[in-house]
mmCIF file of C-alpha atoms in Angstrom:
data_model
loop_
_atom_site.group_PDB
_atom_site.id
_atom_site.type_symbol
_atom_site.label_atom_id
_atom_site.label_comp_id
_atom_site.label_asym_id
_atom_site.label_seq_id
_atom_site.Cartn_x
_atom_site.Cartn_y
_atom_site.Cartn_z
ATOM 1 C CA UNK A 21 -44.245 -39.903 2.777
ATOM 2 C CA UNK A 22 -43.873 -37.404 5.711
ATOM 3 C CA UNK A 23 -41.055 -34.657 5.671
ATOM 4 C CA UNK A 24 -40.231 -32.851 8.609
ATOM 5 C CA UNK A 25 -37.989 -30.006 8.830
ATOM 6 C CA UNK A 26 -35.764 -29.457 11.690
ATOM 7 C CA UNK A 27 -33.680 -26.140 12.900
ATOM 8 C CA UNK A 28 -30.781 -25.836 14.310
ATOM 9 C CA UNK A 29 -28.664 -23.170 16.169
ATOM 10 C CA UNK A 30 -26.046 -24.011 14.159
ATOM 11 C CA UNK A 31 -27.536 -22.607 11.656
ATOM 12 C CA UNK A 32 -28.428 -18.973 13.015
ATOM 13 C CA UNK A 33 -25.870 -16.373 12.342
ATOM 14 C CA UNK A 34 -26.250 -13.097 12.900
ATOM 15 C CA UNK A 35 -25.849 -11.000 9.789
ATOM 16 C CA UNK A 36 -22.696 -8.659 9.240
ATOM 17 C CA UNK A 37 -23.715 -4.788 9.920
ATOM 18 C CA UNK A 38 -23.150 -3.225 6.374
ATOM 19 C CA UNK A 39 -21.664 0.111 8.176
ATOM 20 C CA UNK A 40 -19.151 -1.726 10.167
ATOM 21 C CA UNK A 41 -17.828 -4.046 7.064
ATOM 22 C CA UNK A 42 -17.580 -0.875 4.850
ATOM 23 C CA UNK A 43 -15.569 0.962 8.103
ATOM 24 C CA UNK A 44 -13.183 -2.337 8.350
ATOM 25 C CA UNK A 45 -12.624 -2.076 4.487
ATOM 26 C CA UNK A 46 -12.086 1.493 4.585
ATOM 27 C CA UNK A 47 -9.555 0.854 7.732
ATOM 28 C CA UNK A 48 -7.474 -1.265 5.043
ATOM 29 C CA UNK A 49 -7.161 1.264 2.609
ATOM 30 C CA UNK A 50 -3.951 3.212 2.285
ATOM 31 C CA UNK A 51 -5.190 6.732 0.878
ATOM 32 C CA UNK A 52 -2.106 8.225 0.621
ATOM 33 C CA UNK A 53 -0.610 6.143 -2.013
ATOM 34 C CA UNK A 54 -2.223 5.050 -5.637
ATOM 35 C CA UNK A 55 -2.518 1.548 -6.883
ATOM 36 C CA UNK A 56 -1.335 2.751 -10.578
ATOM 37 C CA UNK A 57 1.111 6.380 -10.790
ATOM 38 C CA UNK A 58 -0.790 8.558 -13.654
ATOM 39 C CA UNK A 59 0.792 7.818 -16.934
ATOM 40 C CA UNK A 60 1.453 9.298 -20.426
ATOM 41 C CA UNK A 61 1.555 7.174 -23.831
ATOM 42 C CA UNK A 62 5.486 7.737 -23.629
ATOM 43 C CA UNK A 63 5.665 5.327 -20.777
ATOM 44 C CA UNK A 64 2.460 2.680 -20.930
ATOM 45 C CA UNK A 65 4.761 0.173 -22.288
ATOM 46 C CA UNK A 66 7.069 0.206 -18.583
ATOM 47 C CA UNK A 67 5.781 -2.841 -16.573
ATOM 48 C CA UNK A 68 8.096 -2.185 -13.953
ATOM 49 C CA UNK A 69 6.467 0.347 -11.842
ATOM 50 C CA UNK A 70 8.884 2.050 -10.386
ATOM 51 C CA UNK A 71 10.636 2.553 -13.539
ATOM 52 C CA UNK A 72 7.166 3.849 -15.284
ATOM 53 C CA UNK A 73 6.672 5.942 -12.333
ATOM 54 C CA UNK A 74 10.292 7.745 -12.933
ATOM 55 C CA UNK A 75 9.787 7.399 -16.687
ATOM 56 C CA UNK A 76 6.587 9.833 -15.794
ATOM 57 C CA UNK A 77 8.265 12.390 -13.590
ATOM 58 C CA UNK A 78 10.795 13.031 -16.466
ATOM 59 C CA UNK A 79 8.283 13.348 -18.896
ATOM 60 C CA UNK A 80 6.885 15.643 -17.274
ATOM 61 C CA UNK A 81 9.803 18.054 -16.581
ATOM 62 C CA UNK A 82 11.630 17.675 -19.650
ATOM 63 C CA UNK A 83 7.444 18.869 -21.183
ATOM 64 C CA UNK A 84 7.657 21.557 -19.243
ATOM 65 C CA UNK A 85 11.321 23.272 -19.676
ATOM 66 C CA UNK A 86 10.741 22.566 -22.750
ATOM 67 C CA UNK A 87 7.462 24.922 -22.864
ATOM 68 C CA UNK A 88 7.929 27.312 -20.470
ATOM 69 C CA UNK A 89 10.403 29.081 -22.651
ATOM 70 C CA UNK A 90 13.817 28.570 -20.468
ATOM 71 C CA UNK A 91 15.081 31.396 -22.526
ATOM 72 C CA UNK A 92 12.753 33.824 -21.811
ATOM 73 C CA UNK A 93 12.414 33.048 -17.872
ATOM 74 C CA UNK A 94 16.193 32.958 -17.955
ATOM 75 C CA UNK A 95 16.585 36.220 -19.432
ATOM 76 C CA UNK A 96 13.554 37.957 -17.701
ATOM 77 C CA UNK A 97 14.602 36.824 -14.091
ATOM 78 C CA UNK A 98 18.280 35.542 -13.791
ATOM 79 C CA UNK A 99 17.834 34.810 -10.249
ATOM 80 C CA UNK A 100 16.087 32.107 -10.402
ATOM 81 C CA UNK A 101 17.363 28.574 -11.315
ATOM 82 C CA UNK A 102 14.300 26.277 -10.572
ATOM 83 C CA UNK A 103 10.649 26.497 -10.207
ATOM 84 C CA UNK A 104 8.248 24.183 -8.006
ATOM 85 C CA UNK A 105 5.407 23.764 -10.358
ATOM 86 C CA UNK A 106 2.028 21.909 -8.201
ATOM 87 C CA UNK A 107 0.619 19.757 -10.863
ATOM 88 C CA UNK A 108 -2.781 18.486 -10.511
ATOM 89 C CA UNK A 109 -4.051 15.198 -12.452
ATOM 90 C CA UNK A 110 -7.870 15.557 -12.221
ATOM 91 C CA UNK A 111 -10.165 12.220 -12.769
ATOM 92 C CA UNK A 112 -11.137 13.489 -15.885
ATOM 93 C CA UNK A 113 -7.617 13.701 -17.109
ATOM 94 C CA UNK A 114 -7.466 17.766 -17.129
ATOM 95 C CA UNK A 115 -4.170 19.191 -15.553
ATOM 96 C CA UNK A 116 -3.883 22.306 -13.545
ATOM 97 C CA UNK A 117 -0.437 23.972 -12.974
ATOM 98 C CA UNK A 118 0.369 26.546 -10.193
ATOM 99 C CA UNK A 119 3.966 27.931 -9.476
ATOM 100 C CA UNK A 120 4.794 27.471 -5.701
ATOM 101 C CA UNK A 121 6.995 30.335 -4.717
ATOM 102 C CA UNK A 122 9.304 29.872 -1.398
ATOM 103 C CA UNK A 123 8.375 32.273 1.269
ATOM 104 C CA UNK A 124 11.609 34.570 0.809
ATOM 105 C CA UNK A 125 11.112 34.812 -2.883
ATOM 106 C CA UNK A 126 12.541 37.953 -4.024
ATOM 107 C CA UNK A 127 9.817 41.145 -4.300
ATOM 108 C CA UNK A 128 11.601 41.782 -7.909
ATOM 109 C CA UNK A 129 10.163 38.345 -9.157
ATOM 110 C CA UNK A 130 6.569 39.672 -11.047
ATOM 111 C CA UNK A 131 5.107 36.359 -9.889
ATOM 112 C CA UNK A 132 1.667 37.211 -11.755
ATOM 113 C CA UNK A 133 4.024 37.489 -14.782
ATOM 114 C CA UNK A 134 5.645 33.743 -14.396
ATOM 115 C CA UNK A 135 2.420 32.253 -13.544
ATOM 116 C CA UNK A 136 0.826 33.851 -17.023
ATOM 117 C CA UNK A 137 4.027 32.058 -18.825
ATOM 118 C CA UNK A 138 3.101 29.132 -17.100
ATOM 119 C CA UNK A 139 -0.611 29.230 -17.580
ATOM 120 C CA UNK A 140 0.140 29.952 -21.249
ATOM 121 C CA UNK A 141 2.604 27.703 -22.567
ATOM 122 C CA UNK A 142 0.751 24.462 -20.600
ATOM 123 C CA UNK A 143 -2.703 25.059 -21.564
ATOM 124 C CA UNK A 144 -2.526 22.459 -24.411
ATOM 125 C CA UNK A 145 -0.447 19.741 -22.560
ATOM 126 C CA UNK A 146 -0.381 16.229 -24.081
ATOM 127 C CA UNK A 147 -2.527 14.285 -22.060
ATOM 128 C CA UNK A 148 -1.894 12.546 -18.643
ATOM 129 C CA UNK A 149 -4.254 9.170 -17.660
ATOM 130 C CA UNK A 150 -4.895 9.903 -14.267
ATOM 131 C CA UNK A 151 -4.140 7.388 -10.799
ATOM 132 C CA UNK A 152 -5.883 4.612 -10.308
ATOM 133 C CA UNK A 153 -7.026 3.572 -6.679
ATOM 134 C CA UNK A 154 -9.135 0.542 -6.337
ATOM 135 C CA UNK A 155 -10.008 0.687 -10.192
ATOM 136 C CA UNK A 156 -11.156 3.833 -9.931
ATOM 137 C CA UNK A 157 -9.479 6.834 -11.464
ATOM 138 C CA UNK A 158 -8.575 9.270 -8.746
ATOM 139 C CA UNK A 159 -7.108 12.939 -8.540
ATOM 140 C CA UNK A 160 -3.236 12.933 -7.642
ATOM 141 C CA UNK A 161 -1.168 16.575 -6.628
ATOM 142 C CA UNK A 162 2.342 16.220 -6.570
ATOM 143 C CA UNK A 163 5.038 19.246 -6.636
ATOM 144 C CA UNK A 164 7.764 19.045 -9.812
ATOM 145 C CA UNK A 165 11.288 20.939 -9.192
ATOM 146 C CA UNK A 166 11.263 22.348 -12.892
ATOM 147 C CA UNK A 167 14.989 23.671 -13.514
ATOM 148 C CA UNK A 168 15.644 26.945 -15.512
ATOM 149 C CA UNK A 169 19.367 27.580 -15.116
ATOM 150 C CA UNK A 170 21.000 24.549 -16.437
ATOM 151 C CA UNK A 171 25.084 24.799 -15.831
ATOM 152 C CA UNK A 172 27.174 24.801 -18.778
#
């Protein structure tokens, strides 16, 4: 018995460069929005995203008027009625927290004095799971109006 083996062109393709594919693939990626919002235990059960996503935000403000000592912000500076806190969720799940003061914030605010207050009453924050993008847990910044005169 006699085999005989026979090429084709058909058959010859060139091979996809790996750098280009990866480029195309990264091309397709939206960066500036996560697959999955972060998330605390308070709101896991939301499938709705949206909803989980808003269910987040309010957890997180309510959390922080709540520690920040309204009373002692409101009493200490009466001028101000909200605070823009940057929050940071970190891969890891660790939160940083910096106060974001408007350009023609008042010289009588003792901003090194709000920040400590901050810094202070957050340090032990329940825990945040971070973004996901991909599968992969990713770092997310965002910027939270915190109020601290509420109307009566």
């Amino acid at each position: 018995m006699l085999l005989t083996f026979h090429s084709c062109q058909y058959f010859e393709k060139e091979v996809p460069n790996e750098k280009e594919l990866l480029e195309q693939e990264l091309k397709k990626i939206n960066w500036d929005e996560v697959d999955e919002f972060p998330s605390v235990l308070q709101c896991d059960t939301i499938k709705d995203a949206e909803v989980k996503k808003q269910c987040f935000f309010d957890y997180l403000a309510q959390t922080i008027q709540q520690r920040i000592g309204i009373d002692t912000l409101r009493i200490e500076y009466p001028e101000i009625d909200t605070i823009n806190v940057k929050i940071t969720v970190n891969p890891d799940s660790s939160l940083e927290f910096e106060t974001l003061y408007p350009n023609d914030s008042t010289a009588l605010v003792d901003k090194t004095k709000i920040d400590s207050i901050l810094t202070s009453r957050l340090s032990d924050f329940p825990k945040v799971e971070p973004a996901i993008k991909r599968g992969v847990k990713v770092k997310t910044q965002f910027v939270l109006p915190v109020i601290i005169k509420m109307e009566k």
